GROMACS .gro file of C-alpha atoms in nm:
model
  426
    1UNK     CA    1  -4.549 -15.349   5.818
    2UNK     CA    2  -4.678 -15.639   6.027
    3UNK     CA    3  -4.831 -15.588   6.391
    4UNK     CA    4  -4.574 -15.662   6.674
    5UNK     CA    5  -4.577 -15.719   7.031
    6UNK     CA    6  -4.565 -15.451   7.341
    7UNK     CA    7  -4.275 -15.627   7.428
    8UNK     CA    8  -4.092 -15.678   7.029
    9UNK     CA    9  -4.195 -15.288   6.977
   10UNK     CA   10  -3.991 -15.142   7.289
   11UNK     CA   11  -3.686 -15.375   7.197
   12UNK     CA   12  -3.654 -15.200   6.891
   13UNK     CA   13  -3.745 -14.858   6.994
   14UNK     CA   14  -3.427 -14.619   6.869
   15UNK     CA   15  -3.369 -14.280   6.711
   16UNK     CA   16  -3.365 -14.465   6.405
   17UNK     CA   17  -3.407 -14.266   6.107
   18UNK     CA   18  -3.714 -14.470   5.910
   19UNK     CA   19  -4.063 -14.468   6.072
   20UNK     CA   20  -4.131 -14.758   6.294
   21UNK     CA   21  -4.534 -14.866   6.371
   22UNK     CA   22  -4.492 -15.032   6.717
   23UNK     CA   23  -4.827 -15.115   6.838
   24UNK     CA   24  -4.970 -15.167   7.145
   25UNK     CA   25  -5.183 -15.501   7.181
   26UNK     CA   26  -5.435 -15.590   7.416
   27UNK     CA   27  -5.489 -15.960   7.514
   28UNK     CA   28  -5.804 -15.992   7.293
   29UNK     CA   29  -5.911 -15.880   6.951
   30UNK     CA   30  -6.062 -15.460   7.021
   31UNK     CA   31  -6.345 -15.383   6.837
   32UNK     CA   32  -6.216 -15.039   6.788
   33UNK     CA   33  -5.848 -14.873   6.713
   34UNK     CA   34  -5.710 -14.558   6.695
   35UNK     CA   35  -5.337 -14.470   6.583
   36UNK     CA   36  -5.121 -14.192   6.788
   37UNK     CA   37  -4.784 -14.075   6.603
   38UNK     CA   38  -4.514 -13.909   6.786
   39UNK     CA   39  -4.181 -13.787   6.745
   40UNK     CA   40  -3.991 -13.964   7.020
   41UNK     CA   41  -3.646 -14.092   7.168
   42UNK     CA   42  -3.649 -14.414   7.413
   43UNK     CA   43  -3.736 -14.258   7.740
   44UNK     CA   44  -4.030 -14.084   7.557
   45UNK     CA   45  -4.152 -14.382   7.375
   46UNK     CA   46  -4.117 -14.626   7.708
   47UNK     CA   47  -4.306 -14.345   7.870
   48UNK     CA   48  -4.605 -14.339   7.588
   49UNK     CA   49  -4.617 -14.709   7.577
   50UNK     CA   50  -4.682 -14.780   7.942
   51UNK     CA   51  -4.941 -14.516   7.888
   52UNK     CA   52  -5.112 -14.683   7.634
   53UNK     CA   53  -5.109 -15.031   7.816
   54UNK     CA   54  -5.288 -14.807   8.130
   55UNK     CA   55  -5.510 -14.707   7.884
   56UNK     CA   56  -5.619 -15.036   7.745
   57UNK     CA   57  -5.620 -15.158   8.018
   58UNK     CA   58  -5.920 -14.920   8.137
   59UNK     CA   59  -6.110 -14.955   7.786
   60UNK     CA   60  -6.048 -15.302   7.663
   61UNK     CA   61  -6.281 -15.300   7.320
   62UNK     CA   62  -5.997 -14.966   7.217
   63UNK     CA   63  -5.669 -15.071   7.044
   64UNK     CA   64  -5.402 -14.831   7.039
   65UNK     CA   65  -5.132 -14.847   6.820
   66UNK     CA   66  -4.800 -14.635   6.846
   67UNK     CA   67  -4.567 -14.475   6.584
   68UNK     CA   68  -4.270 -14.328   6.677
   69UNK     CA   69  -4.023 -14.128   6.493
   70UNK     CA   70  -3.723 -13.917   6.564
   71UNK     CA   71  -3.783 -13.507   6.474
   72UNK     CA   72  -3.570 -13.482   6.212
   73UNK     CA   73  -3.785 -13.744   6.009
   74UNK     CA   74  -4.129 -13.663   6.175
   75UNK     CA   75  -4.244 -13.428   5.977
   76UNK     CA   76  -4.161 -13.555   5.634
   77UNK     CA   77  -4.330 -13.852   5.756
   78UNK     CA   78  -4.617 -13.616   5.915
   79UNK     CA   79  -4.618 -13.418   5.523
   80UNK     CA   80  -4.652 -13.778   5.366
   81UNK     CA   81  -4.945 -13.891   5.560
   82UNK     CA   82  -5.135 -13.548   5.504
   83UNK     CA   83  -5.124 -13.575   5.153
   84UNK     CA   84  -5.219 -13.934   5.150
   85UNK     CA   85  -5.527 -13.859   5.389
   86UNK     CA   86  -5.380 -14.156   5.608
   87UNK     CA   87  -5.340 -13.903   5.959
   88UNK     CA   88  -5.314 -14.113   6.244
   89UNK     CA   89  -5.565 -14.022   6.447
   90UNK     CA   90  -5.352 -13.820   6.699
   91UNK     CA   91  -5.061 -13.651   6.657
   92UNK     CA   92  -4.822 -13.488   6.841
   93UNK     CA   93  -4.807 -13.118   6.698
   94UNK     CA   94  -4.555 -12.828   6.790
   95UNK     CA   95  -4.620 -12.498   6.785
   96UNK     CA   96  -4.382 -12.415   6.500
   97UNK     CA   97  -4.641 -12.630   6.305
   98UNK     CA   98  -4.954 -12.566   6.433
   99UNK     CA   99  -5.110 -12.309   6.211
  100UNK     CA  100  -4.958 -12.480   5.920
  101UNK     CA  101  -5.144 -12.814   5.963
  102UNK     CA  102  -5.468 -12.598   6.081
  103UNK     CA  103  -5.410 -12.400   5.766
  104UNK     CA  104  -5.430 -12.759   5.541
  105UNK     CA  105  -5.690 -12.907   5.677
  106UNK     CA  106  -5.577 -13.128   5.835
  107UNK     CA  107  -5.667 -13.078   6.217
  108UNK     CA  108  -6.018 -13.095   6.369
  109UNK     CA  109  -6.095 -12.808   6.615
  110UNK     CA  110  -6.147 -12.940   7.005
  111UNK     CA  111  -6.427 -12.757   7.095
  112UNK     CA  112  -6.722 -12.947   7.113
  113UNK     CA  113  -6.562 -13.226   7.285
  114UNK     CA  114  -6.431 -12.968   7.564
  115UNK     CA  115  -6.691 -13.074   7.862
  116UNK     CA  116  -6.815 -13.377   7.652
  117UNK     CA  117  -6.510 -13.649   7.696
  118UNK     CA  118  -6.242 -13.363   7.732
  119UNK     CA  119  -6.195 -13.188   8.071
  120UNK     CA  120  -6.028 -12.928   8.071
  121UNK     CA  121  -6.176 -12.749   8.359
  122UNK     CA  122  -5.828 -12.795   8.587
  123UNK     CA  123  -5.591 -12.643   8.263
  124UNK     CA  124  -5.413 -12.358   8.312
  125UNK     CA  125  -5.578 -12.050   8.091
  126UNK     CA  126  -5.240 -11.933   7.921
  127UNK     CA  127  -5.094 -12.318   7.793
  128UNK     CA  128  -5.418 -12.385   7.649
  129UNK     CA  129  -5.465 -12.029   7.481
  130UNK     CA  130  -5.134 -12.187   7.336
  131UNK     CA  131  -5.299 -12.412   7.089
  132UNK     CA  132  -5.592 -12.184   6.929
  133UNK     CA  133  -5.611 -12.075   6.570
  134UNK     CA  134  -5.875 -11.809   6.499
  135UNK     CA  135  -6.035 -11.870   6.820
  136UNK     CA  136  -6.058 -12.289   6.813
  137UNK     CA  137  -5.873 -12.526   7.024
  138UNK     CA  138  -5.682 -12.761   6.784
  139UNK     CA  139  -5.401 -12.857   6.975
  140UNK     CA  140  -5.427 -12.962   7.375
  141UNK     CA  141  -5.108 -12.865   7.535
  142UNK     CA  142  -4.952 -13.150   7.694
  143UNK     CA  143  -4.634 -12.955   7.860
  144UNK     CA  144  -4.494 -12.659   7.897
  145UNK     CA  145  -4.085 -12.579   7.795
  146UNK     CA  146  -3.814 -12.314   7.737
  147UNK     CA  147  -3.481 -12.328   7.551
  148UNK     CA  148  -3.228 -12.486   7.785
  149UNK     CA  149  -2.847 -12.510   7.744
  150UNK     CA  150  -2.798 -12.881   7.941
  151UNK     CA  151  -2.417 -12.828   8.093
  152UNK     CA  152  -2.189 -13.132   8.208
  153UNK     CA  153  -2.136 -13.033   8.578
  154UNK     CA  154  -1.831 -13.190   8.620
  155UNK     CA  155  -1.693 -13.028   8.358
  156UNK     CA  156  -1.739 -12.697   8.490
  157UNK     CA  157  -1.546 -12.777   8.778
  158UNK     CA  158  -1.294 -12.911   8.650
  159UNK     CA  159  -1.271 -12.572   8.405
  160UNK     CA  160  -1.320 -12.370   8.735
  161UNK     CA  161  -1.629 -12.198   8.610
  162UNK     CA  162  -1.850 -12.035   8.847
  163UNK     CA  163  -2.062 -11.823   8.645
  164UNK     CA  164  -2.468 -11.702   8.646
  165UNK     CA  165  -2.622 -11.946   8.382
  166UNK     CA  166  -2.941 -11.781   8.425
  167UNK     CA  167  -2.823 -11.417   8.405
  168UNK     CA  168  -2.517 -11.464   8.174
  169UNK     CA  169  -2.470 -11.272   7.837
  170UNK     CA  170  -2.264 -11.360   7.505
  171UNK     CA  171  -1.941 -11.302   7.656
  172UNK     CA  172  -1.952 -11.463   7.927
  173UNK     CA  173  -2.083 -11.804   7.762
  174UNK     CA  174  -1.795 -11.788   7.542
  175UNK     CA  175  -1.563 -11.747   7.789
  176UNK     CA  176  -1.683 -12.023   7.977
  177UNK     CA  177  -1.640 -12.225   7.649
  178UNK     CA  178  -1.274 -12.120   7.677
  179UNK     CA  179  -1.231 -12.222   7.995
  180UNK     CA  180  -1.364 -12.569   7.952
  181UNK     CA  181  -1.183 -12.627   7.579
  182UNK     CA  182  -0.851 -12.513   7.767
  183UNK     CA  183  -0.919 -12.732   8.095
  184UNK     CA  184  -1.059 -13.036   8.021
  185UNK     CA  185  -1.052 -13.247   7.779
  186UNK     CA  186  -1.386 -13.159   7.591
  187UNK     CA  187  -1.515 -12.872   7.421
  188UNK     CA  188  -1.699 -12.580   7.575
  189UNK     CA  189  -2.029 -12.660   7.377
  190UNK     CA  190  -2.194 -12.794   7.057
  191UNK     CA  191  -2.159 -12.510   6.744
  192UNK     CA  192  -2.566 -12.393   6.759
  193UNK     CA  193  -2.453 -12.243   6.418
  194UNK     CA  194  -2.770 -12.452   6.234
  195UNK     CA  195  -3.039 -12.388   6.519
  196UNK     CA  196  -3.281 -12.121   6.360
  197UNK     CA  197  -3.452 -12.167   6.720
  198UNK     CA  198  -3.183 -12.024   6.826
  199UNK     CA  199  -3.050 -11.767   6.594
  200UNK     CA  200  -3.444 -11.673   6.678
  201UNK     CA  201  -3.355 -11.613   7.027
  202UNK     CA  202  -3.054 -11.406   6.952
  203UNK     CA  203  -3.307 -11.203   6.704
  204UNK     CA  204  -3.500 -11.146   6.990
  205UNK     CA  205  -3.255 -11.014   7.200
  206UNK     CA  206  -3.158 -10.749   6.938
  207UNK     CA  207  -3.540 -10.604   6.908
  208UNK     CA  208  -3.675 -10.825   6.686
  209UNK     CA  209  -3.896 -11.173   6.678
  210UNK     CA  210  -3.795 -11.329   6.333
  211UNK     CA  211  -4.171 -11.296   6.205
  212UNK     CA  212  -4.431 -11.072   6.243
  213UNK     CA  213  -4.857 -11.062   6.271
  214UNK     CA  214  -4.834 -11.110   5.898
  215UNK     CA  215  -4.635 -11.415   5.848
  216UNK     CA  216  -4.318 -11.174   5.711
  217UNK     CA  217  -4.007 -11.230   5.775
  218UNK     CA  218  -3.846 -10.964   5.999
  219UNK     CA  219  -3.546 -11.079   6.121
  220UNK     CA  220  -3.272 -10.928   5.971
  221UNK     CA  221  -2.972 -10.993   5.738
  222UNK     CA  222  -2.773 -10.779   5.978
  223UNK     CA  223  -2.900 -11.058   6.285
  224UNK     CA  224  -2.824 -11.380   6.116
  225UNK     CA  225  -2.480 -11.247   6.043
  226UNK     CA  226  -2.392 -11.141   6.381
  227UNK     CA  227  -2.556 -11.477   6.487
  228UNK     CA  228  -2.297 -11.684   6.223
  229UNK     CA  229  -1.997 -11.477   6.288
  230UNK     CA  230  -2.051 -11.527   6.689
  231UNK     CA  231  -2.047 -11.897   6.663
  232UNK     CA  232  -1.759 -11.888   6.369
  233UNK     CA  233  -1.530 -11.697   6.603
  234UNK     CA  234  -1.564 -11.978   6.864
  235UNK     CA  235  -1.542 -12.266   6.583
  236UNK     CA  236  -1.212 -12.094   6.440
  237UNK     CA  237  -1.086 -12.068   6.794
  238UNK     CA  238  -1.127 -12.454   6.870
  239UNK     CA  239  -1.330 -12.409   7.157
  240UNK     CA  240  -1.691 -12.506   7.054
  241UNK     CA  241  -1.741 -12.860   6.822
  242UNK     CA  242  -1.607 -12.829   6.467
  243UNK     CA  243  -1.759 -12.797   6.174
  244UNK     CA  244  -1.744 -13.194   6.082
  245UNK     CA  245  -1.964 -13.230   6.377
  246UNK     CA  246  -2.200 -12.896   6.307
  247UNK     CA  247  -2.292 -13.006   5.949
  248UNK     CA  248  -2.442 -13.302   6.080
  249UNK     CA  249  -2.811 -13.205   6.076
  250UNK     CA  250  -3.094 -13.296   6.358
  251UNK     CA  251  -2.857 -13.596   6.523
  252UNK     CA  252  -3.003 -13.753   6.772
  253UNK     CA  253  -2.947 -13.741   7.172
  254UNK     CA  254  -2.740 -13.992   7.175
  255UNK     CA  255  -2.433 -13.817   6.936
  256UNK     CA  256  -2.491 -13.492   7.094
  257UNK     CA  257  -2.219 -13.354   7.259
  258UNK     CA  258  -2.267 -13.348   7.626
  259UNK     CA  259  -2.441 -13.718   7.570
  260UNK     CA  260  -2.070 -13.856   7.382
  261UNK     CA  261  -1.881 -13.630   7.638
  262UNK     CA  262  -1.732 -13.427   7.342
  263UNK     CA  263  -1.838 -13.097   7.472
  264UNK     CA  264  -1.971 -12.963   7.804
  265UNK     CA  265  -2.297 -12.831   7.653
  266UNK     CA  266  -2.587 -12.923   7.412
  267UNK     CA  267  -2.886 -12.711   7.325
  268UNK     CA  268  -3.207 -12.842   7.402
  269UNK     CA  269  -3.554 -12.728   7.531
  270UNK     CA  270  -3.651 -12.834   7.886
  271UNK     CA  271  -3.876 -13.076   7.825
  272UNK     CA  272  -3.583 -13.314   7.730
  273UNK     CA  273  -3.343 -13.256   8.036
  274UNK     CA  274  -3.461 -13.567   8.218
  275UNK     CA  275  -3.387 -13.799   7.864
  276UNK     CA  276  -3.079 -13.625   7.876
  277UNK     CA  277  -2.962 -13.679   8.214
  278UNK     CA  278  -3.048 -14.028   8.168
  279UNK     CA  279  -2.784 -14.043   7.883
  280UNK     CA  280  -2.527 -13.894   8.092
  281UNK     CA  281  -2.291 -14.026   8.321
  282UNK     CA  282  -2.216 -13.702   8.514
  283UNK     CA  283  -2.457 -13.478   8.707
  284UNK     CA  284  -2.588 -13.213   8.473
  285UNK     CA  285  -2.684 -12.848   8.546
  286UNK     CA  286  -2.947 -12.594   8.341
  287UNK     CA  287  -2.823 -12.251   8.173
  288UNK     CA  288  -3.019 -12.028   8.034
  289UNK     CA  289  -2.948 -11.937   7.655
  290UNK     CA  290  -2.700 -11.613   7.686
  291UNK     CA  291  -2.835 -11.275   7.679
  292UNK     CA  292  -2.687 -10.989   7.494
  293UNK     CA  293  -2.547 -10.751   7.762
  294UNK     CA  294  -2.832 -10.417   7.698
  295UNK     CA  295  -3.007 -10.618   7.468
  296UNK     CA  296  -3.364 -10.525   7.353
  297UNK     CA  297  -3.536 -10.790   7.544
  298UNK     CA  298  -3.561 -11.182   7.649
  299UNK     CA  299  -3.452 -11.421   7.371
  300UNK     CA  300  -3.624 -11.689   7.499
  301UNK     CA  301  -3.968 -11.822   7.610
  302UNK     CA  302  -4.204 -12.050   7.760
  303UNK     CA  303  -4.372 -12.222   7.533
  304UNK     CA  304  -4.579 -12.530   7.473
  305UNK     CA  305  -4.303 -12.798   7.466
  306UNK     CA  306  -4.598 -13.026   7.241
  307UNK     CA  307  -4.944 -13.039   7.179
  308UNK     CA  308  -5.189 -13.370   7.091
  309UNK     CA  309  -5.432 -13.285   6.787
  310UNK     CA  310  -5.729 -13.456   6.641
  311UNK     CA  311  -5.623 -13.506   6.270
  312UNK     CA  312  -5.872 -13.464   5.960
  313UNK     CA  313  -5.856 -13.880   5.923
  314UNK     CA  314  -5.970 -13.965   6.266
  315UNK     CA  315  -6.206 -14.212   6.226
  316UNK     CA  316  -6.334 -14.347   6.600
  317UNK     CA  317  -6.351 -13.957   6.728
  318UNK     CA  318  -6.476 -14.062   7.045
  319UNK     CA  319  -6.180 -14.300   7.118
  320UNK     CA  320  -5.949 -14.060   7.048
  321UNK     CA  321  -6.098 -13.783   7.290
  322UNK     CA  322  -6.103 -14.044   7.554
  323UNK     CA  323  -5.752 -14.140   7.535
  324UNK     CA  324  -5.666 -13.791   7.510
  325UNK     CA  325  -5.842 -13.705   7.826
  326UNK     CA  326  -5.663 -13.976   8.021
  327UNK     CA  327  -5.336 -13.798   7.914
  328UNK     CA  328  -5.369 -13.513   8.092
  329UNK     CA  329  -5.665 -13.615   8.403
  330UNK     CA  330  -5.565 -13.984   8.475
  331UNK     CA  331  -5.336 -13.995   8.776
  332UNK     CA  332  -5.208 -14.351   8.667
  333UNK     CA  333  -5.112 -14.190   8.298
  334UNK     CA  334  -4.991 -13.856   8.434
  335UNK     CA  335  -4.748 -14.003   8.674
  336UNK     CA  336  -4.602 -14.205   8.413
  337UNK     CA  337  -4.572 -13.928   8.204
  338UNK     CA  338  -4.435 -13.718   8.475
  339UNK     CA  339  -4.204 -13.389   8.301
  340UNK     CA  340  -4.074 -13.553   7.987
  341UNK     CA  341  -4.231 -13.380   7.814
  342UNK     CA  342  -4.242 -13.059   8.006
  343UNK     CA  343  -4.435 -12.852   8.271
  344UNK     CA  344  -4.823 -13.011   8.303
  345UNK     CA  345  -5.050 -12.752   8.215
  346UNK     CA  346  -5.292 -12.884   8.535
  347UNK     CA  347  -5.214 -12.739   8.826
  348UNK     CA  348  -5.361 -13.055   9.010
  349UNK     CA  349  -5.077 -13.278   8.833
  350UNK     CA  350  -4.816 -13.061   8.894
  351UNK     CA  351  -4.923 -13.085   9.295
  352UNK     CA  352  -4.939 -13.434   9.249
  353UNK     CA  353  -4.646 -13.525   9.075
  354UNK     CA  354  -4.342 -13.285   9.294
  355UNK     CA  355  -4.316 -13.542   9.560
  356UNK     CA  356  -4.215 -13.812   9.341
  357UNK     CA  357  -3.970 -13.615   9.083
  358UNK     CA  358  -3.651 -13.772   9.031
  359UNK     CA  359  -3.343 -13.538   9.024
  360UNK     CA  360  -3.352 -13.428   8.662
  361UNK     CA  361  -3.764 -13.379   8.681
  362UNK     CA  362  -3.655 -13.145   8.963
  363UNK     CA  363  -3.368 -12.987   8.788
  364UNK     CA  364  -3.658 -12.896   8.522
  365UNK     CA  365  -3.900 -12.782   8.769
  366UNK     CA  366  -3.603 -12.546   8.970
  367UNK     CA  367  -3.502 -12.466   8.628
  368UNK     CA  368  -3.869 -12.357   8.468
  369UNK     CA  369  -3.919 -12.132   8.807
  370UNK     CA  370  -3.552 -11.980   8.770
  371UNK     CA  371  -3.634 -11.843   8.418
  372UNK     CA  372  -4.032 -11.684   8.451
  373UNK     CA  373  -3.913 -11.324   8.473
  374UNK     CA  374  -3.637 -11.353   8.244
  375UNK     CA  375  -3.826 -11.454   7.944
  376UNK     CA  376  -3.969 -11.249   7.681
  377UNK     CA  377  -4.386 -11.315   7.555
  378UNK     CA  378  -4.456 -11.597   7.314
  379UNK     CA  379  -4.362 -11.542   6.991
  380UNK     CA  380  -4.679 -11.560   6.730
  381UNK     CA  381  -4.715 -11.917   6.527
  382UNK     CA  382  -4.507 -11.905   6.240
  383UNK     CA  383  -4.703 -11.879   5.942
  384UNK     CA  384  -4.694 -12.199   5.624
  385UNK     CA  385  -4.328 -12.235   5.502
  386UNK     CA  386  -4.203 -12.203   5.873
  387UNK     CA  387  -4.075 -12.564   5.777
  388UNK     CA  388  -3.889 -12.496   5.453
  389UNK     CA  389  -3.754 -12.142   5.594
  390UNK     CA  390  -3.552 -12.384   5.874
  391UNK     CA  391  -3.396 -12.646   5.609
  392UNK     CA  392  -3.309 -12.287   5.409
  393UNK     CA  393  -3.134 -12.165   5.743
  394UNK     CA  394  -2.953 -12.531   5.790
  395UNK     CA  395  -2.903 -12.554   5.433
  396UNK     CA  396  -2.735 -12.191   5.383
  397UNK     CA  397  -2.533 -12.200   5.718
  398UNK     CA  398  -2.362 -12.450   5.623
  399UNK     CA  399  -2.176 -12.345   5.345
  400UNK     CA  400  -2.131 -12.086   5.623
  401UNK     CA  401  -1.975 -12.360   5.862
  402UNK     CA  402  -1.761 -12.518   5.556
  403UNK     CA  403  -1.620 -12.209   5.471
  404UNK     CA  404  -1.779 -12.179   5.126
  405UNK     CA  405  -1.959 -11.834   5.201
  406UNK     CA  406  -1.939 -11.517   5.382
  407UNK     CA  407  -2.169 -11.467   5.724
  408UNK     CA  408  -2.291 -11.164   5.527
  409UNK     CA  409  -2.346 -11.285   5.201
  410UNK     CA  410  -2.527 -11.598   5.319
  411UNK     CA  411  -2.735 -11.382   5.590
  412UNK     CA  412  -2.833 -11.178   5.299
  413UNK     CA  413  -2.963 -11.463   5.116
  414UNK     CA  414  -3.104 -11.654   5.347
  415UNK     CA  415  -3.306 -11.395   5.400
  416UNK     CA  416  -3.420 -11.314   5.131
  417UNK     CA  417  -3.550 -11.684   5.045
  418UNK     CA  418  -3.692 -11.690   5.359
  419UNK     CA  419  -3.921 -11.389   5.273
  420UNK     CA  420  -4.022 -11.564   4.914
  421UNK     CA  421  -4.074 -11.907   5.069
  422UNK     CA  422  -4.354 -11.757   5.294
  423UNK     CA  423  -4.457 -11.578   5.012
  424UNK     CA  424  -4.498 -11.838   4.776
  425UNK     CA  425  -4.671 -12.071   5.080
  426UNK     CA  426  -4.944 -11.849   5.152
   0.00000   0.00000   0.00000
């Protein structure tokens, strides 16, 4: 694909299936380039791109060109590039992935650069723990996030709901789903039925995180059924989105639910509250994902909502650590950035940024402090396969949401190829 313009790339940026390269370009031919990939949506990408022309701006002779992506293509575009050695030279990197990618290859560790183009002497200690593998920095935490349930505020008044959404459990969720199917004219909430990161949560909550210090699965049959059958009681019932709308996999923002005003409530991590309020005409609030009333523990987490990783392919190393320094110690850069994508991991930032957050940066911030004693400790990376073990869970559930299969019998099986597609990966 042919180089464009700043201004041609952000005219097309979309959550557009195919891979778009949307470069950068400084006034004058750089001497050097590096490439940064992303998964995005528009809010991110504007974000990144005025980043980039800060950067640029500082270090003329560097070109820096931008791909973005949406998630449900990124990482089949990420697997692509891998095996044809043609990284970019950063990448954003998730935690679900992390080990993975280390695992391959295909990430260079951060740890010689740390006081040598990289400071990192402002980070918090636990988000940057965050990214090691066997005691090397790969990944440089640029956010913080938790599992958020996004809720149409107007909505809920209209339904007459007045309920905890940071303390409330299973029942009480679905009954505000009732309430909202039976008062308004939306549904209570999106059918989660296909969200592993979810049906994680629930796992969680029942005594269990889905894998263990091994890399085995250890969720069980018994928890993805009771997960299924929860959200298939609602589905049958009318009151959450039906199954034409479930089976579509990874849409993006803009179809969600609380974005087309079809339901009252979308699943999301925090990180993405501010794109989301930005989609949505009505004031939105922040729930917490239900807890199971005597449960075992907290479902959810705080995690890192993304990292930035040196690939394997990077060829102008010292570039790429400069740029990724700005990211996270350039006040110009960082209040661009701001929370979209999540909680800055330097304190400094964080100080520097709160006077200037918009409504939905402080609706994250309120939220983020809400939840920190009603979360439950990271769960450990998931080991190779983590990948193909979700499209088995989206791929399984739903025959479950069509009505071609049991909750049981499917639980039972997806298990079980869960287990032998770690098996097979290691």
């Amino acid at each position: 694909m042919g180089r464009m313009t700043r201004r041609q790339a952000l005219g097309t940026i979309s959550g557009a299936a195919a891979a778009t390269a949307l470069p950068a370009l400084p006034a004058m031919a750089a001497d050097r380039t590096i490439r940064h990939f992303w998964w995005g949506n528009p809010e991110r990408d504007r974000r990144t791109f005025e980043v980039i022309d800060v950067f640029q701006k500082n270090h003329s002779d560097v070109e820096v060109s931008g791909e973005t992506i949406g998630w449900g293509d990124y990482w089949t575009k990420m697997a692509t590039q891998t095996a044809g050695r043609n990284m970019a030279d950063l990448v954003q990197m998730d935690y679900r992935f992390l080990f993975e990618y280390v695992r391959r290859g295909a990430l260079q560790p951060l740890d010689d650069h740390i006081g040598n183009g990289l400071d990192l002497s402002n980070f918090d200690a636990g988000p940057l723990s965050g990214g090691m593998v066997d005691g090397k920095l790969y990944a440089l935490n640029i956010g913080s996030n938790s599992q958020v349930v996004p809720f149409n505020t107007r909505l809920f008044e209209e339904a007459g709901i007045d309920a905890d959404v940071i303390n409330w459990t299973r029942e009480e969720f679905a009954a505000a789903c009732e309430q909202v199917a039976t008062q308004t004219n939306a549904k209570g909430a999106d059918d989660f039925s296909l969200l592993i990161e979810y049906m994680e949560a629930w796992a969680r909550q029942e005594g269990r995180d889905f894998y263990d210090a091994d890399g085995n699965v250890t969720a069980t049959a018994e928890d993805v059924a009771g997960y299924w059958a929860y959200w298939g009681e609602m589905r049958d019932a009318g009151i959450v989105m039906d199954k034409n709308h479930t089976v579509i996999l990874d849409k993006p923002m803009s179809e969600w639910g609380i974005v087309t005003g079809e339901s009252a409530m979308s699943p999301c991590w925090s990180n993405q509250l501010v794109a989301v309020q930005g989609l949505v005409g009505d004031a939105i609030g922040a729930a917490m994902v239900a807890h199971k009333e005597g449960g075992a523990g907290w479902g959810q987490f705080i995690k890192p909502s993304m990292f930035m990783s040196l690939t394997r392919d990077a060829d102008d190393v010292e570039a790429a650590i400069m740029y990724m320094n700005d990211w996270i110690n350039n006040p110009e850069a960082t209040a661009i950035l701001g929370l979209e994508r999540g909680i800055p991991a330097n304190p400094m930032v964080r100080e520097a940024l709160a006077p200037s957050f918009t409504p939905p940066e402080k609706l994250s911030v309120d939220y983020f402090n809400a939840i920190q004693d009603k979360v439950g400790p990271l769960p450990l990376p998931a080991p190779k396969g983590a990948g193909e073990v979700r499209d088995a869970f989206m791929r399984i559930g739903t025959d479950v949401v069509l009505g071609n299969m049991d909750a049981a019998e499917a639980a039972g099986i997806f298990i079980e190829d869960a287990q032998s597609i770690v098996d097979r990966a290691r």
